[in-house]
Amino acid sequence: MLRSVGDPQKRGGEVVTMWIPTPSMTAPQRMVLYGTCAVALMNSVGLLVLLVQQNQQRVLLEQTEARLVEVEQSSVVEFLQEVPRGAAGLRVSAGQHPQYQYSRNKRSEELEKELTQELLEVHREEGSRLHEQEVSQEVGEEAEKKMRHEMKHKHQHSQRYYKTEVQDDMMTMMTYSMVPIKLLIDICNSTKGVCIAGPPGPPGLPGANGLPGHNGTDGIPGLNGLPGADGKRGKKGPPGEKGEPGEMGERGEPGPPGEMGQASNEVIIEGKSTSSCTGPPGPPGPPGPPGPMGPPRTRHHRAHLQAAHTMGLLHSVPNDETSLVKEAHKLQDKPVKKNECLIKSLINPRNVTKMESTFGTWMKDTARLTDERIWVAEHFSGRMVKEYKSIASFQNSSSETVDIRKFYQGCGHTVHNGSFYYHIAGTPSIARFDFQAKKLLTLPIDNALYNNLAYLLHNSKTYFKLAADENGLWLIFASSVDESIMVAQLDQKTFSVTSYINTTYPRTKAGNAFIACGILYVTDTKDTRVTFAFDLLKGKLVNVTFDLRSPGGVLAMLSYSPKDRHLYMWDQSYVRLYVVHFISDE
């Protein structure tokens, strides 16, 4: 049991009641009770200490804030009051007291150091007071009063020092307040040039060059200027290329009849009657002497026979031997006709069949008269050739495939005497492939265009054109020297070039070409008309032009066959035949 002592003790105005354990409690109970009382007492003391410390911190913060406000106000006011007087004093005693002219920054640093030291001292004293307050509350109150007295004394001392500095023509300002710029400018102007800042210093060194700016946008183009004066006449240029031969003019009107000739003893040549009065035939004359040996049989033999019939040698009636000899000499000296093997036109066109490919070549053997087989090379590049037994099988698409061992290029192939002649793609060589022996021979051609799209015949994408006629095998190509059309005559047995002929005709004007009866025919770029002809045997131009076809589409192939005197075409995917009509056929 616990009992209360009736005489309470007073401590600091508080009444403390003591509880004394009675002898009825055991020893463990007393120990627990004493321990609980000790813990409660320590807690109470700690709570009091925390409350006191909190009160002291609040008082210190209020004092510090009040001091900052006071310093700020006093600095701004004294600065505004003393600036005019300080400016006047500076004008009177300029240069006499340089030792008092301190910078505002230096003074600000000193005041900041003083405040920092004071705060450190305050914290140290605060630590010591906290230690003393744990002993007794009365000692804490005396320490607080002492601290207030010291802070007040230091503040008064700093104010006296600041005022003393101002009285000695010093202008010191320490403030963290915001001052209007206009106010400082007005103060500076009222002091006639004496301002916070010093006089302007000397100009600094020029800075480094900046980086170049971005390019501006293009301006609007100006107006065209006036044309300049005519320049001097240039040098005479080289002669241009020879133009194409003109078209044949219209037939002229018949001339007036000639005068009547006198009678003579020369041979009368029978011809067309010029009048209704003709005399009776005379008696047959004596046989004449043998005539001179005639020229060798060439492509002109038809013209000789026709000229002989036309001149009427078989029906001539000489009056004497002298007239017969004179007429033989005249026929020997008279030139033969040169146009008996020229093409006049193409007649009787016939479509054989329709092909799927735009480009291609179809051929018959130009040398073997009894061979009716047809060979077809579709497209302008490939390695396979189709063989048809006849025209009927060609129309029915019944064929066999032949591998020619090299890729061909273009649509200028031909089949001659059992061999396939073609251009080997990507090379300056032509090839001969024997269908029966399966043997391949090659022949390189010097100074020939064969790649880089420099075609001989651009419409059919052909670099080399092979042709066969009554005079043998020919090769047409473009020269790499001047890009003119060249023709080479080939020897079939040795597969070699025997001669070269330069036609001087530019390849860029050619659409397609073929050779017939020793004449090279070249079409225009649209393949509508033959505009150029060249006699390969005599090496000169021939004035021949004729229509070929209507414009439009691609003419991939154009070849002449001397076996049947037909022109073979691959026109707009149609396989066609044309009959060649020569002038001598009339």
Coordinates of C-alpha atoms in Angstrom, one line a residue:
M1 CA 0.0 0.0 0.0
L2 CA 1.1 3.6 -0.6
R3 CA 0.3 6.5 1.7
S4 CA 0.6 10.2 1.2
V5 CA 2.6 12.5 3.4
G6 CA 0.6 15.4 4.6
D7 CA 3.4 18.0 4.5
P8 CA 3.8 18.9 0.8
Q9 CA 6.9 20.6 -0.4
K10 CA 6.9 23.6 -2.6
R11 CA 9.4 23.9 -5.5
G12 CA 9.2 26.7 -7.8
G13 CA 5.6 27.4 -7.1
E14 CA 4.6 23.8 -7.6
V15 CA 3.2 21.4 -5.0
V16 CA 4.9 18.0 -4.9
T17 CA 3.1 15.2 -3.1
M18 CA 5.3 12.3 -2.0
W19 CA 4.1 8.8 -1.9
I20 CA 5.9 6.5 0.5
P21 CA 5.5 2.8 0.2
T22 CA 4.1 1.0 3.2
P23 CA 5.8 -2.1 4.7
S24 CA 3.1 -4.2 3.2
M25 CA 4.8 -4.0 -0.4
T26 CA 7.4 -6.6 -1.4
A27 CA 10.9 -5.8 -2.6
P28 CA 10.2 -6.5 -6.3
Q29 CA 7.2 -4.4 -6.3
R30 CA 9.1 -1.5 -4.8
M31 CA 11.8 -1.9 -7.5
V32 CA 9.2 -1.7 -10.2
L33 CA 7.5 1.3 -8.6
Y34 CA 10.8 3.2 -8.2
G35 CA 11.9 2.5 -11.8
T36 CA 8.6 3.7 -13.1
C37 CA 8.8 6.9 -11.1
A38 CA 12.4 7.5 -12.4
V39 CA 11.4 7.0 -16.0
A40 CA 8.4 9.4 -15.6
L41 CA 10.6 12.0 -14.0
M42 CA 13.2 11.8 -16.9
N43 CA 10.5 12.1 -19.5
S44 CA 9.1 15.2 -17.8
V45 CA 12.5 16.8 -17.7
G46 CA 13.2 16.0 -21.4
L47 CA 9.9 17.5 -22.4
L48 CA 10.6 20.7 -20.5
V49 CA 14.0 21.0 -22.2
L50 CA 12.5 20.6 -25.7
L51 CA 9.9 23.3 -24.9
V52 CA 12.6 25.7 -23.8
Q53 CA 14.7 25.1 -26.8
Q54 CA 11.8 25.6 -29.2
N55 CA 11.0 28.9 -27.4
Q56 CA 14.6 30.1 -27.7
Q57 CA 14.8 29.2 -31.4
R58 CA 11.6 31.2 -32.1
V59 CA 13.0 34.2 -30.3
L60 CA 16.3 34.0 -32.2
L61 CA 14.5 33.9 -35.6
E62 CA 12.4 36.9 -34.7
Q63 CA 15.4 38.9 -33.6
T64 CA 17.3 38.0 -36.8
E65 CA 14.4 39.0 -39.0
A66 CA 14.0 42.3 -37.2
R67 CA 17.6 43.0 -37.5
L68 CA 17.7 42.4 -41.2
V69 CA 14.7 44.7 -41.8
E70 CA 16.3 47.4 -39.7
V71 CA 19.6 47.2 -41.5
E72 CA 17.8 47.2 -44.9
Q73 CA 15.7 50.3 -44.1
S74 CA 18.6 52.2 -42.5
S75 CA 20.9 51.5 -45.5
V76 CA 18.5 52.6 -48.2
V77 CA 17.5 55.8 -46.2
E78 CA 21.0 56.8 -45.3
F79 CA 22.1 56.1 -48.9
L80 CA 19.4 58.4 -50.3
Q81 CA 20.3 61.2 -47.8
E82 CA 24.0 61.1 -48.0
V83 CA 24.5 60.7 -51.8
P84 CA 24.0 64.4 -52.6
R85 CA 26.2 65.5 -49.7
G86 CA 28.8 62.9 -50.6
A87 CA 28.8 64.0 -54.3
A88 CA 29.4 67.6 -53.3
G89 CA 32.2 66.6 -51.0
L90 CA 33.7 64.6 -53.8
R91 CA 33.6 67.6 -56.2
V92 CA 35.3 69.8 -53.5
S93 CA 38.0 67.4 -52.4
A94 CA 38.5 65.3 -55.4
G95 CA 41.8 63.5 -55.2
Q96 CA 42.6 64.6 -51.5
H97 CA 41.4 61.4 -49.7
P98 CA 41.9 58.4 -52.0
Q99 CA 42.4 56.1 -49.0
Y100 CA 38.6 56.3 -48.1
Q101 CA 37.3 55.4 -51.5
Y102 CA 36.4 51.8 -51.1
S103 CA 34.3 49.8 -53.5
R104 CA 30.8 48.8 -52.7
N105 CA 31.7 45.2 -53.3
K106 CA 34.5 45.1 -50.8
R107 CA 32.4 46.6 -48.1
S108 CA 29.6 44.2 -48.9
E109 CA 32.0 41.3 -48.5
E110 CA 33.2 42.6 -45.1
L111 CA 29.6 43.0 -43.7
E112 CA 28.8 39.5 -44.9
K113 CA 31.8 38.1 -43.1
E114 CA 30.8 40.0 -39.9
L115 CA 27.2 38.6 -40.1
T116 CA 28.6 35.1 -40.6
Q117 CA 30.9 35.4 -37.6
E118 CA 28.0 36.7 -35.5
L119 CA 25.8 33.8 -36.5
L120 CA 28.6 31.3 -35.6
E121 CA 29.0 33.0 -32.2
V122 CA 25.3 32.8 -31.7
H123 CA 25.2 29.1 -32.4
R124 CA 28.1 28.5 -30.0
E125 CA 26.5 30.5 -27.3
E126 CA 23.2 28.7 -28.0
G127 CA 24.9 25.4 -27.5
S128 CA 26.4 26.4 -24.2
R129 CA 23.1 27.9 -23.0
L130 CA 21.3 24.7 -23.9
H131 CA 23.7 22.8 -21.7
E132 CA 23.2 25.2 -18.8
Q133 CA 19.4 25.2 -19.2
E134 CA 19.4 21.5 -18.6
V135 CA 20.6 22.3 -15.1
S136 CA 18.1 25.0 -14.2
Q137 CA 15.6 27.2 -15.9
E138 CA 16.7 30.4 -14.1
V139 CA 20.2 30.2 -15.6
G140 CA 18.7 29.9 -19.1
E141 CA 16.7 33.1 -18.6
E142 CA 19.8 35.0 -17.5
A143 CA 21.7 33.7 -20.5
E144 CA 18.9 34.9 -22.8
K145 CA 19.0 38.4 -21.4
K146 CA 22.8 38.5 -21.7
M147 CA 22.6 37.4 -25.4
R148 CA 20.0 40.1 -26.2
H149 CA 22.2 42.7 -24.5
E150 CA 25.2 41.6 -26.6
M151 CA 23.3 41.6 -29.9
K152 CA 21.9 45.0 -29.2
H153 CA 25.4 46.3 -28.3
K154 CA 26.9 44.9 -31.5
H155 CA 24.1 46.3 -33.6
Q156 CA 24.7 49.8 -32.1
H157 CA 28.4 49.5 -32.6
S158 CA 27.9 48.6 -36.3
Q159 CA 25.6 51.5 -36.7
R160 CA 28.1 53.9 -35.2
Y161 CA 30.8 52.5 -37.4
Y162 CA 28.6 52.9 -40.5
K163 CA 27.7 56.5 -39.6
T164 CA 31.3 57.4 -39.0
E165 CA 32.2 56.1 -42.4
V166 CA 29.5 58.2 -44.1
Q167 CA 30.7 61.3 -42.2
D168 CA 34.2 60.8 -43.6
D169 CA 32.8 61.2 -47.2
M170 CA 32.4 57.4 -47.5
M171 CA 29.4 55.9 -49.2
T172 CA 28.8 52.3 -48.0
M173 CA 25.6 50.4 -48.7
M174 CA 24.7 46.9 -47.8
T175 CA 21.2 45.9 -48.9
Y176 CA 19.4 43.0 -50.5
S177 CA 16.3 45.0 -51.3
M178 CA 15.0 45.8 -54.8
V179 CA 15.7 49.4 -55.8
P180 CA 14.0 50.8 -58.9
I181 CA 16.4 51.5 -61.8
K182 CA 14.7 54.9 -62.5
L183 CA 15.5 56.1 -59.0
L184 CA 19.2 55.3 -59.4
I185 CA 19.2 57.0 -62.8
D186 CA 17.6 60.2 -61.3
I187 CA 20.2 60.2 -58.5
C188 CA 23.0 59.8 -60.9
N189 CA 21.7 62.7 -63.1
S190 CA 21.2 65.0 -60.1
T191 CA 24.8 64.7 -59.1
K192 CA 26.0 66.0 -62.6
G193 CA 27.8 62.9 -63.7
V194 CA 28.9 61.5 -60.3
C195 CA 27.3 58.1 -60.1
I196 CA 27.9 54.8 -58.5
A197 CA 29.8 53.5 -61.4
G198 CA 33.2 55.0 -62.3
P199 CA 34.1 56.7 -65.6
P200 CA 34.0 54.5 -68.7
G201 CA 37.2 52.6 -69.3
P202 CA 39.2 52.4 -72.5
P203 CA 37.7 50.5 -75.5
G204 CA 38.5 46.8 -75.4
L205 CA 40.2 44.9 -78.1
P206 CA 38.1 43.8 -81.1
G207 CA 36.5 40.4 -80.7
A208 CA 37.2 37.4 -82.9
N209 CA 35.4 37.1 -86.2
G210 CA 32.1 35.4 -86.0
L211 CA 31.1 32.4 -88.0
P212 CA 29.8 33.1 -91.6
G213 CA 26.0 33.3 -91.8
H214 CA 23.8 31.0 -93.9
N215 CA 23.5 31.7 -97.6
G216 CA 20.5 33.8 -98.5
T217 CA 17.8 32.7 -100.8
D218 CA 18.1 33.5 -104.5
G219 CA 16.6 36.8 -105.5
I220 CA 14.1 37.4 -108.3
P221 CA 15.8 37.2 -111.7
G222 CA 16.2 40.6 -113.3
L223 CA 14.9 41.7 -116.6
N224 CA 16.6 40.6 -119.8
G225 CA 19.2 43.0 -120.9
L226 CA 19.4 44.5 -124.3
P227 CA 20.8 42.3 -127.0
G228 CA 24.5 42.8 -127.7
A229 CA 26.1 43.9 -130.9
D230 CA 26.6 41.4 -133.6
G231 CA 29.9 39.7 -133.3
K232 CA 32.5 39.2 -136.0
R233 CA 31.8 36.5 -138.7
G234 CA 33.2 33.2 -137.6
K235 CA 35.5 31.0 -139.6
K236 CA 34.1 28.9 -142.4
G237 CA 33.2 25.5 -141.0
P238 CA 34.0 22.2 -142.6
P239 CA 31.7 21.0 -145.5
G240 CA 28.6 19.2 -144.3
E241 CA 27.6 15.7 -145.0
K242 CA 26.4 14.9 -148.5
G243 CA 22.6 15.1 -148.6
E244 CA 20.2 12.4 -149.6
P245 CA 19.5 12.1 -153.3
G246 CA 16.3 13.9 -154.3
E247 CA 13.2 12.2 -155.6
M248 CA 12.8 11.5 -159.3
G249 CA 10.9 14.3 -161.0
E250 CA 7.8 14.0 -163.1
R251 CA 8.0 12.9 -166.7
G252 CA 8.4 15.9 -169.0
E253 CA 6.2 16.8 -171.8
P254 CA 7.1 15.3 -175.2
G255 CA 9.2 17.5 -177.4
P256 CA 8.3 18.7 -181.0
P257 CA 8.9 16.2 -183.8
G258 CA 12.3 16.3 -185.4
E259 CA 13.1 17.3 -189.0
M260 CA 12.9 14.7 -191.6
G261 CA 16.3 13.2 -192.4
Q262 CA 17.9 12.6 -195.8
A263 CA 18.1 9.2 -197.4
S264 CA 21.3 7.2 -196.7
N265 CA 22.7 3.7 -197.2
E266 CA 23.0 2.9 -193.5
V267 CA 21.2 0.0 -191.9
I268 CA 17.5 0.7 -191.2
I269 CA 16.6 -0.5 -187.7
E270 CA 13.1 -1.8 -187.4
G271 CA 11.2 -0.2 -184.6
K272 CA 7.8 1.3 -183.9
S273 CA 6.2 2.8 -187.0
T274 CA 6.2 6.5 -187.1
S275 CA 3.9 6.9 -190.0
S276 CA 1.3 4.9 -191.9
C277 CA 3.4 4.6 -195.0
T278 CA 6.1 1.9 -194.8
G279 CA 7.8 0.2 -197.8
P280 CA 7.9 -3.5 -198.5
P281 CA 10.8 -5.4 -197.0
G282 CA 13.8 -5.7 -199.4
P283 CA 15.5 -8.9 -200.5
P284 CA 17.8 -10.6 -198.0
G285 CA 21.3 -9.5 -198.1
P286 CA 24.5 -11.6 -198.1
P287 CA 25.7 -12.9 -194.7
G288 CA 27.8 -10.5 -192.9
P289 CA 31.2 -11.1 -191.2
P290 CA 31.3 -12.6 -187.7
G291 CA 30.8 -10.0 -185.0
P292 CA 33.2 -9.2 -182.2
M293 CA 33.2 -11.3 -179.0
G294 CA 30.6 -10.2 -176.6
P295 CA 31.1 -9.3 -172.8
P296 CA 31.1 -12.1 -170.2
R297 CA 27.7 -13.1 -168.9
T298 CA 26.9 -11.1 -165.8
R299 CA 23.9 -9.6 -164.2
H300 CA 23.6 -7.4 -167.3
H301 CA 23.0 -10.3 -169.7
R302 CA 19.2 -9.6 -169.6
A303 CA 19.9 -6.0 -170.6
H304 CA 22.1 -7.1 -173.6
L305 CA 19.4 -9.4 -174.9
Q306 CA 16.7 -6.8 -174.4
A307 CA 18.9 -4.2 -176.2
A308 CA 19.5 -6.5 -179.0
H309 CA 15.9 -7.2 -179.6
T310 CA 15.0 -3.5 -179.2
M311 CA 17.7 -2.5 -181.7
G312 CA 16.4 -5.1 -184.2
L313 CA 19.7 -6.7 -185.1
L314 CA 18.0 -9.9 -186.0
H315 CA 15.7 -8.2 -188.4
S316 CA 18.2 -5.6 -189.9
V317 CA 18.4 -5.4 -193.7
P318 CA 21.8 -4.1 -194.7
N319 CA 22.2 -2.8 -198.2
D320 CA 25.9 -3.6 -198.4
E321 CA 28.8 -5.0 -196.3
T322 CA 30.0 -1.5 -195.3
S323 CA 26.8 -0.7 -193.5
L324 CA 26.9 -4.0 -191.6
V325 CA 30.4 -3.5 -190.3
K326 CA 29.6 0.1 -189.3
E327 CA 26.5 -1.1 -187.3
A328 CA 28.6 -3.8 -185.4
H329 CA 31.1 -1.2 -184.4
K330 CA 28.3 1.1 -183.2
L331 CA 26.8 -1.7 -181.0
Q332 CA 30.2 -2.5 -179.5
D333 CA 30.8 1.2 -178.6
K334 CA 27.3 1.9 -177.3
P335 CA 27.1 1.5 -173.4
V336 CA 24.7 -1.0 -172.0
K337 CA 21.7 0.0 -169.9
K338 CA 22.5 0.4 -166.2
N339 CA 19.0 0.2 -164.7
E340 CA 18.0 -3.3 -165.7
C341 CA 18.5 -4.7 -162.1
L342 CA 17.1 -1.7 -160.1
I343 CA 14.0 -2.2 -158.0
K344 CA 11.0 -0.2 -159.2
S345 CA 8.4 -1.2 -156.6
L346 CA 7.2 -4.0 -154.3
I347 CA 4.0 -5.8 -155.4
N348 CA 1.6 -8.5 -154.2
P349 CA 2.1 -8.3 -150.4
R350 CA 1.0 -11.4 -148.5
N351 CA 0.7 -12.1 -144.8
V352 CA 2.1 -15.6 -143.9
T353 CA 1.3 -15.7 -140.2
K354 CA 1.1 -13.6 -137.0
M355 CA 3.9 -13.9 -134.4
E356 CA 3.8 -13.2 -130.7
S357 CA 7.1 -11.3 -130.5
T358 CA 7.6 -7.8 -131.9
F359 CA 11.2 -8.6 -132.9
G360 CA 12.4 -11.6 -134.9
T361 CA 13.8 -13.0 -138.1
W362 CA 12.4 -15.7 -140.5
M363 CA 14.6 -17.1 -143.2
K364 CA 14.8 -19.6 -146.1
D365 CA 18.1 -20.9 -147.5
T366 CA 19.1 -18.3 -150.2
A367 CA 21.3 -20.7 -152.1
R368 CA 19.5 -24.1 -152.2
L369 CA 16.6 -24.0 -154.6
T370 CA 14.9 -27.2 -153.4
D371 CA 15.2 -26.5 -149.7
E372 CA 11.8 -25.4 -148.4
R373 CA 12.7 -25.3 -144.7
I374 CA 12.1 -22.2 -142.7
W375 CA 14.2 -21.0 -139.7
V376 CA 12.9 -18.5 -137.1
A377 CA 14.9 -16.6 -134.5
E378 CA 12.4 -14.9 -132.2
H379 CA 13.3 -11.7 -130.4
F380 CA 16.5 -9.7 -131.0
S381 CA 18.6 -11.8 -128.6
G382 CA 18.7 -15.6 -127.9
R383 CA 20.5 -18.8 -128.5
M384 CA 17.8 -21.1 -129.9
V385 CA 16.5 -21.2 -133.5
K386 CA 13.3 -23.0 -134.6
E387 CA 13.3 -25.1 -137.7
Y388 CA 10.1 -25.7 -139.7
K389 CA 9.8 -28.2 -142.5
S390 CA 7.6 -26.0 -144.8
I391 CA 5.3 -23.0 -144.9
A392 CA 2.4 -25.2 -143.7
S393 CA 4.3 -26.5 -140.6
F394 CA 5.4 -22.9 -140.0
Q395 CA 1.7 -21.8 -140.0
N396 CA 0.8 -24.7 -137.7
S397 CA 3.7 -24.1 -135.3
S398 CA 5.2 -27.5 -135.8
S399 CA 9.0 -27.0 -135.3
E400 CA 12.2 -28.4 -133.9
T401 CA 14.7 -26.3 -131.8
V402 CA 18.4 -25.9 -132.7
D403 CA 21.0 -24.7 -130.3
I404 CA 23.5 -22.4 -132.2
R405 CA 26.0 -22.5 -129.3
K406 CA 26.3 -18.7 -129.0
F407 CA 23.9 -15.9 -128.3
Y408 CA 22.8 -13.8 -131.3
Q409 CA 22.1 -10.1 -131.3
G410 CA 19.7 -8.1 -133.5
C411 CA 17.5 -9.2 -136.4
G412 CA 20.1 -9.3 -139.2
H413 CA 20.7 -13.0 -139.6
T414 CA 20.5 -15.1 -142.8
V415 CA 20.7 -18.8 -143.8
H416 CA 22.9 -19.5 -146.8
N417 CA 24.0 -22.8 -148.2
G418 CA 23.0 -24.9 -145.1
S419 CA 24.6 -22.5 -142.5
F420 CA 23.2 -19.9 -140.2
Y421 CA 25.1 -16.6 -140.2
Y422 CA 24.6 -14.2 -137.2
H423 CA 26.3 -11.6 -134.9
I424 CA 27.7 -12.9 -131.6
A425 CA 26.2 -10.7 -128.9
G426 CA 28.6 -8.4 -127.1
T427 CA 31.5 -9.0 -129.5
P428 CA 32.7 -7.5 -132.8
S429 CA 32.5 -10.9 -134.4
I430 CA 30.1 -12.8 -136.7
A431 CA 29.6 -16.5 -136.7
R432 CA 28.7 -19.3 -139.1
F433 CA 26.9 -22.3 -137.7
D434 CA 26.6 -25.4 -139.9
F435 CA 23.2 -27.0 -139.3
Q436 CA 24.3 -30.5 -140.4
A437 CA 27.8 -30.7 -139.0
K438 CA 27.0 -28.6 -135.9
K439 CA 30.2 -26.7 -136.4
L440 CA 30.7 -23.1 -135.4
L441 CA 33.2 -20.7 -137.0
T442 CA 33.8 -17.0 -136.0
L443 CA 35.1 -14.0 -137.9
P444 CA 36.1 -10.8 -136.1
I445 CA 35.4 -7.5 -137.9
D446 CA 37.8 -4.6 -137.3
N447 CA 36.7 -1.0 -136.7
A448 CA 33.0 -1.9 -136.3
L449 CA 30.4 -0.6 -133.7
Y450 CA 29.1 -3.5 -131.7
N451 CA 27.9 -2.3 -128.3
N452 CA 26.8 0.7 -126.2
L453 CA 23.5 1.0 -128.2
A454 CA 25.4 2.4 -131.2
Y455 CA 23.2 0.3 -133.5
L456 CA 23.6 0.1 -137.3
L457 CA 19.8 -0.3 -137.5
H458 CA 18.3 1.3 -134.4
N459 CA 14.7 0.2 -135.1
S460 CA 15.6 -3.5 -135.0
K461 CA 18.5 -3.2 -132.5
T462 CA 20.9 -4.6 -135.0
Y463 CA 24.7 -4.0 -135.1
F464 CA 25.6 -6.4 -138.0
K465 CA 23.3 -7.1 -141.0
L466 CA 24.0 -10.2 -143.1
A467 CA 22.6 -10.4 -146.7
A468 CA 22.8 -12.7 -149.7
D469 CA 22.0 -11.9 -153.3
E470 CA 22.9 -13.0 -156.8
N471 CA 26.5 -12.0 -156.2
G472 CA 27.1 -13.9 -153.0
L473 CA 27.3 -13.1 -149.3
W474 CA 27.5 -9.5 -147.8
L475 CA 27.9 -8.0 -144.4
I476 CA 26.6 -4.5 -143.5
F477 CA 27.9 -2.7 -140.4
A478 CA 28.7 0.7 -139.0
S479 CA 32.3 2.0 -138.9
S480 CA 33.7 3.0 -135.5
V481 CA 35.8 5.7 -137.2
D482 CA 33.1 7.9 -138.7
E483 CA 29.9 6.0 -138.0
S484 CA 29.1 5.6 -141.7
I485 CA 27.6 2.5 -143.2
M486 CA 30.2 0.0 -144.4
V487 CA 29.6 -3.1 -146.6
A488 CA 32.0 -6.1 -146.6
Q489 CA 31.9 -8.9 -149.2
L490 CA 32.5 -12.3 -147.7
D491 CA 34.0 -15.4 -149.2
Q492 CA 31.7 -18.3 -148.3
K493 CA 34.3 -21.1 -148.6
T494 CA 37.0 -19.5 -146.4
F495 CA 34.6 -17.4 -144.3
S496 CA 36.7 -14.3 -144.7
V497 CA 36.3 -10.7 -145.9
T498 CA 37.4 -10.1 -149.5
S499 CA 36.7 -6.3 -149.8
Y500 CA 35.3 -3.3 -147.9
I501 CA 33.1 -0.6 -149.4
N502 CA 32.4 2.7 -147.6
T503 CA 29.0 4.2 -148.6
T504 CA 29.6 7.4 -146.6
Y505 CA 26.0 7.2 -145.6
P506 CA 25.5 8.0 -141.8
R507 CA 24.0 5.2 -139.8
T508 CA 21.7 7.6 -137.9
K509 CA 19.6 8.1 -141.0
A510 CA 19.0 4.4 -141.6
G511 CA 15.9 2.5 -140.5
N512 CA 16.7 -0.8 -142.2
A513 CA 18.7 -2.1 -145.2
F514 CA 18.9 -5.0 -147.7
I515 CA 21.0 -5.9 -150.7
A516 CA 19.5 -7.0 -154.1
C517 CA 21.4 -7.6 -157.3
G518 CA 24.5 -5.8 -156.0
I519 CA 22.6 -2.7 -154.9
L520 CA 22.4 -1.6 -151.3
Y521 CA 18.9 -0.2 -150.4
V522 CA 18.4 1.8 -147.1
T523 CA 15.1 3.0 -145.7
D524 CA 14.4 6.1 -143.7
T525 CA 14.2 6.2 -140.0
K526 CA 10.5 5.3 -140.0
D527 CA 10.9 2.5 -142.5
T528 CA 8.2 3.8 -144.8
R529 CA 10.3 4.5 -147.9
V530 CA 13.6 3.6 -149.5
T531 CA 15.6 6.8 -149.7
F532 CA 19.2 5.7 -150.4
A533 CA 20.7 3.3 -152.9
F534 CA 24.3 2.4 -153.6
D535 CA 25.8 0.3 -156.3
L536 CA 28.3 -2.0 -154.5
L537 CA 29.9 -3.3 -157.7
K538 CA 30.6 0.1 -159.2
G539 CA 31.0 2.0 -155.9
K540 CA 28.7 4.9 -156.6
L541 CA 25.2 6.2 -155.7
V542 CA 22.1 5.2 -157.6
N543 CA 19.1 7.5 -157.9
V544 CA 16.3 5.1 -156.8
T545 CA 13.5 5.7 -154.3
F546 CA 10.2 3.8 -153.8
D547 CA 7.6 3.3 -151.1
L548 CA 8.0 0.4 -148.7
R549 CA 5.1 0.3 -146.3
S550 CA 2.6 2.5 -144.4
P551 CA 4.0 4.3 -141.3
G552 CA 3.5 2.8 -137.8
G553 CA 4.8 -0.1 -135.8
V554 CA 8.2 -1.7 -135.7
L555 CA 9.8 -3.2 -138.9
A556 CA 12.2 -5.7 -137.3
M557 CA 13.4 -7.5 -140.4
L558 CA 13.9 -6.8 -144.1
S559 CA 15.8 -9.3 -146.3
Y560 CA 16.0 -10.1 -150.0
S561 CA 16.1 -13.7 -151.3
P562 CA 17.7 -14.2 -154.7
K563 CA 16.1 -17.7 -154.9
D564 CA 12.5 -16.5 -155.3
R565 CA 13.2 -12.8 -155.7
H566 CA 10.9 -12.0 -152.7
L567 CA 11.4 -9.5 -149.9
Y568 CA 11.0 -11.1 -146.4
M569 CA 9.6 -8.9 -143.6
W570 CA 8.8 -9.1 -139.9
D571 CA 6.5 -6.1 -139.7
Q572 CA 4.4 -5.3 -136.5
S573 CA 4.6 -9.0 -135.4
Y574 CA 3.4 -10.1 -138.9
V575 CA 5.5 -12.3 -141.1
R576 CA 5.1 -11.0 -144.7
L577 CA 6.2 -11.6 -148.2
Y578 CA 6.6 -9.0 -151.0
V579 CA 7.3 -9.6 -154.7
V580 CA 10.2 -7.5 -155.9
H581 CA 9.5 -5.8 -159.2
F582 CA 12.6 -4.7 -161.1
I583 CA 12.7 -2.2 -163.9
S584 CA 14.0 -4.9 -166.3
D585 CA 10.8 -6.8 -165.7
E586 CA 8.8 -4.3 -167.7

